């Protein structure tokens, strides 16, 4: 089965090394900041649906104090001290706490 496309939110203060691991292991097609994501949503209200339909994965780096458009995320992850905390997951179980180096797309999409 093909892995689903989606919008993944990740805290913007994630260090470079764990960020590159996430990008590689989750097969991220593009990484953007929240301002860019909000701009794309304001230009096209169906942007997040189009991302899913196209089968691409967009990683959006967010400041956790912002709640704008957070409901459009399929997965919300918070990384701290090498652990990934899955706070929201439309594809599988939320509430996972796993080491970043063991976080794979298959683990996040168990129910798809």
Coordinates of N, CA and C in Angstrom, one line a residue:
X1 N 0.8 -1.2 0.0 CA 0.0 0.0 0.0 C 0.9 1.2 0.0
X2 N 0.5 2.3 -0.7 CA 1.2 3.5 -0.8 C 1.0 4.3 0.5
X3 N 2.1 4.9 0.9 CA 2.0 5.8 2.1 C 1.2 7.0 1.8
X4 N 0.4 7.5 2.7 CA -0.5 8.7 2.5 C 0.3 10.0 2.5
X5 N -0.3 10.9 1.7 CA 0.3 12.3 1.7 C -0.4 13.0 2.9
X6 N 0.2 14.1 3.3 CA -0.4 14.8 4.4 C 0.4 16.0 4.8
X7 N -0.1 16.7 5.8 CA 0.5 17.9 6.4 C 0.9 17.6 7.8
X8 N 2.2 17.7 8.1 CA 2.8 17.4 9.3 C 3.3 18.6 10.0
X9 N 2.9 18.9 11.2 CA 3.4 20.1 11.9 C 4.5 19.6 12.9
X10 N 5.6 20.4 13.0 CA 6.7 20.1 13.9 C 7.2 21.4 14.5
X11 N 7.6 21.3 15.8 CA 8.0 22.5 16.5 C 9.3 23.1 15.8
X12 N 9.2 24.4 15.6 CA 10.3 25.1 14.8 C 11.6 25.1 15.5
X13 N 11.7 24.9 16.8 CA 12.9 24.9 17.5 C 13.6 23.5 17.6
X14 N 13.2 22.6 16.7 CA 13.8 21.3 16.6 C 15.2 21.5 16.0
X15 N 16.3 21.0 16.7 CA 17.6 21.1 16.2 C 17.8 20.5 14.8
X16 N 18.8 20.9 14.1 CA 19.0 20.5 12.7 C 19.1 19.0 12.5
X17 N 19.9 18.3 13.4 CA 20.1 16.9 13.2 C 18.8 16.1 13.4
X18 N 18.0 16.3 14.4 CA 16.7 15.6 14.5 C 15.7 16.0 13.3
X19 N 15.8 17.3 12.9 CA 15.0 17.7 11.8 C 15.3 16.9 10.5
X20 N 16.6 16.8 10.3 CA 17.0 16.0 9.0 C 16.6 14.5 9.1
X21 N 16.6 14.0 10.3 CA 16.1 12.6 10.5 C 14.7 12.5 10.2
X22 N 13.9 13.4 10.7 CA 12.4 13.5 10.5 C 12.2 13.6 9.0
X23 N 12.8 14.5 8.3 CA 12.6 14.7 6.9 C 12.9 13.4 6.1
X24 N 14.0 12.7 6.5 CA 14.4 11.5 5.8 C 13.4 10.4 6.1
X25 N 13.1 10.1 7.4 CA 12.3 9.0 7.8 C 10.8 9.1 7.4
X26 N 10.3 10.3 7.3 CA 8.9 10.5 7.0 C 8.7 10.8 5.5
X27 N 9.8 10.8 4.8 CA 9.8 11.0 3.3 C 9.1 12.4 3.0
X28 N 9.6 13.4 3.6 CA 9.1 14.7 3.5 C 9.5 15.3 2.1
X29 N 8.5 15.8 1.4 CA 8.7 16.4 0.1 C 9.1 17.8 0.1
X30 N 8.6 18.6 1.1 CA 8.9 20.0 1.3 C 8.8 20.4 2.7
X31 N 9.7 21.2 3.2 CA 9.6 21.8 4.5 C 9.4 23.3 4.4
X32 N 8.4 23.8 5.1 CA 8.1 25.2 5.0 C 7.8 25.7 6.4
X33 N 7.8 27.1 6.6 CA 7.4 27.6 7.9 C 5.9 27.9 8.0
X34 N 5.4 28.2 9.1 CA 4.0 28.4 9.3 C 3.5 29.6 8.5
X35 N 4.3 30.7 8.4 CA 3.9 31.8 7.6 C 3.6 31.4 6.1
X36 N 4.5 30.6 5.6 CA 4.4 30.2 4.2 C 3.1 29.3 4.1
X37 N 2.9 28.4 5.0 CA 1.8 27.5 5.0 C 0.5 28.4 5.0
X38 N 0.4 29.3 6.0 CA -0.7 30.2 6.1 C -1.0 31.0 4.8
X39 N 0.1 31.4 4.2 CA 0.0 32.1 2.9 C -0.7 31.2 1.8
X40 N -0.2 30.0 1.8 CA -0.7 29.1 0.8 C -2.2 28.8 1.0
X41 N -2.6 28.7 2.3 CA -4.0 28.4 2.7 C -4.8 29.6 2.3
X42 N -4.3 30.8 2.6 CA -5.1 32.0 2.2 C -5.3 32.2 0.7
X43 N -4.3 31.7 0.0 CA -4.4 31.8 -1.5 C -5.3 30.6 -2.1
X44 N -5.3 29.5 -1.4 CA -6.1 28.3 -1.8 C -6.6 27.6 -0.6
X45 N -7.9 27.7 -0.3 CA -8.5 27.1 0.9 C -8.4 25.6 0.8
X46 N -8.2 25.0 -0.4 CA -8.1 23.5 -0.5 C -6.7 23.0 -0.5
X47 N -5.7 23.9 -0.2 CA -4.3 23.5 -0.3 C -4.0 22.2 0.4
X48 N -4.4 22.1 1.7 CA -4.1 20.9 2.5 C -4.7 19.6 1.8
X49 N -5.9 19.8 1.3 CA -6.6 18.6 0.6 C -5.8 18.2 -0.6
X50 N -5.3 19.2 -1.3 CA -4.6 19.0 -2.6 C -3.2 18.3 -2.3
X51 N -2.6 18.6 -1.1 CA -1.4 18.0 -0.7 C -1.7 16.5 -0.5
X52 N -2.8 16.2 0.2 CA -3.1 14.8 0.5 C -3.4 14.0 -0.8
X53 N -4.2 14.6 -1.6 CA -4.6 14.0 -2.9 C -3.4 13.7 -3.8
X54 N -2.4 14.6 -3.8 CA -1.2 14.4 -4.6 C -0.3 13.4 -4.0
X55 N -0.5 13.0 -2.7 CA 0.3 12.0 -2.1 C 1.7 12.6 -1.6
X56 N 1.7 13.9 -1.5 CA 3.0 14.5 -1.0 C 2.9 14.8 0.5
X57 N 4.0 14.9 1.1 CA 4.1 15.2 2.5 C 4.8 16.6 2.8
X58 N 4.1 17.5 3.4 CA 4.6 18.8 3.7 C 4.9 18.9 5.2
X59 N 6.1 19.3 5.6 CA 6.5 19.5 6.9 C 6.4 21.0 7.2
X60 N 5.6 21.4 8.2 CA 5.4 22.8 8.5 C 6.0 23.0 9.9
X61 N 7.0 23.9 10.0 CA 7.7 24.2 11.2 C 6.9 25.3 11.9
X62 N 6.4 25.0 13.1 CA 5.5 25.9 13.8 C 6.0 26.3 15.2
X63 N 5.6 27.5 15.6 CA 5.8 27.9 17.0 C 4.6 27.4 17.8
X64 N 4.8 26.7 18.8 CA 3.7 26.1 19.5 C 2.7 27.1 20.2
X65 N 3.1 28.3 20.2 CA 2.1 29.3 20.8 C 1.0 29.7 19.7
X66 N 1.3 29.4 18.5 CA 0.3 29.7 17.4 C -0.6 28.6 17.2
X67 N -1.9 28.9 17.1 CA -2.9 27.9 16.8 C -3.6 28.0 15.5
X68 N -3.1 29.0 14.7 CA -3.7 29.3 13.4 C -3.5 28.1 12.5
X69 N -4.6 27.6 11.9 CA -4.6 26.5 10.9 C -4.1 25.2 11.4
X70 N -3.9 25.0 12.7 CA -3.4 23.8 13.3 C -4.4 22.6 13.0
X71 N -5.7 23.0 12.9 CA -6.7 21.9 12.6 C -6.4 21.3 11.2
X72 N -5.7 21.9 10.3 CA -5.4 21.4 9.0 C -4.3 20.4 9.0
X73 N -3.6 20.2 10.1 CA -2.5 19.2 10.2 C -3.1 17.8 10.3
X74 N -2.4 16.9 9.7 CA -2.8 15.5 9.8 C -2.0 14.9 11.0
X75 N -0.8 15.4 11.2 CA 0.0 14.9 12.3 C 0.7 16.1 13.0
X76 N 0.7 16.2 14.3 CA 1.4 17.2 15.0 C 2.4 16.5 15.9
X77 N 3.7 16.9 15.8 CA 4.7 16.3 16.5 C 5.5 17.3 17.3
X78 N 5.9 17.0 18.5 CA 6.7 17.9 19.3 C 8.0 17.1 19.6
X79 N 9.1 17.7 19.3 CA 10.4 17.0 19.6 C 11.2 17.8 20.6
X80 N 11.6 17.0 21.6 CA 12.4 17.6 22.7 C 13.4 16.5 23.2
X81 N 14.6 16.8 23.4 CA 15.6 15.9 23.9 C 15.7 14.6 23.2
X82 N 15.5 14.6 21.9 CA 15.6 13.4 21.1 C 14.3 12.5 21.1
X83 N 13.3 12.9 21.8 CA 12.0 12.2 21.8 C 11.0 12.9 21.0
X84 N 10.2 12.2 20.2 CA 9.1 12.7 19.4 C 7.8 12.4 20.1
X85 N 7.0 13.4 20.4 CA 5.7 13.2 21.1 C 4.7 13.5 20.0
X86 N 3.9 12.5 19.7 CA 2.9 12.7 18.6 C 1.6 13.1 19.3
X87 N 1.3 14.4 19.1 CA 0.1 15.0 19.8 C -1.2 14.9 19.1
X88 N -1.1 14.8 17.8 CA -2.3 14.6 16.9 C -1.9 13.6 15.8
X89 N -2.8 12.7 15.4 CA -2.4 11.8 14.3 C -3.7 11.3 13.7
X90 N -4.0 11.8 12.5 CA -5.2 11.3 11.8 C -5.0 10.0 11.1
X91 N -3.8 9.4 11.1 CA -3.5 8.2 10.4 C -3.3 7.0 11.4
X92 N -3.1 7.3 12.6 CA -2.8 6.2 13.6 C -3.0 6.7 15.0
X93 N -2.3 6.1 15.9 CA -2.5 6.4 17.3 C -1.8 7.7 17.7
X94 N -2.5 8.6 18.3 CA -1.9 9.8 18.9 C -1.3 9.4 20.3
X95 N -0.5 10.3 20.8 CA 0.0 10.0 22.2 C 1.3 9.2 22.2
X96 N 1.8 8.8 21.0 CA 3.1 8.1 21.0 C 4.2 8.9 21.5
X97 N 5.1 8.3 22.2 CA 6.4 9.0 22.6 C 7.5 8.0 22.2
X98 N 8.2 8.4 21.1 CA 9.2 7.5 20.6 C 10.5 8.3 20.3
X99 N 11.7 7.6 20.4 CA 12.9 8.3 20.0 C 12.8 8.7 18.5
X100 N 13.3 9.8 18.2 CA 13.3 10.4 16.8 C 13.9 9.4 15.8
X101 N 15.0 8.8 16.2 CA 15.6 7.8 15.2 C 14.8 6.6 15.0
X102 N 13.7 6.3 15.8 CA 12.9 5.2 15.6 C 11.5 5.5 15.1
X103 N 11.3 6.8 14.7 CA 10.0 7.3 14.3 C 10.0 7.1 12.7
X104 N 9.2 6.1 12.3 CA 9.1 5.9 10.8 C 7.7 6.1 10.4
X105 N 7.5 6.4 9.1 CA 6.2 6.7 8.6 C 5.2 5.5 8.8
X106 N 5.7 4.3 8.7 CA 4.9 3.1 8.9 C 4.3 3.1 10.4
X107 N 5.1 3.5 11.3 CA 4.6 3.6 12.7 C 3.5 4.6 12.9
X108 N 3.6 5.7 12.2 CA 2.6 6.8 12.3 C 1.3 6.5 11.6
X109 N 1.4 5.6 10.5 CA 0.3 5.3 9.7 C -0.2 3.9 9.9
X110 N -0.2 3.4 11.1 CA -0.6 2.0 11.4 C -2.0 1.7 11.0
X111 N -2.9 2.7 11.1 CA -4.3 2.4 10.9 C -4.8 2.7 9.5
X112 N -3.9 3.1 8.6 CA -4.3 3.4 7.2 C -4.3 2.2 6.4

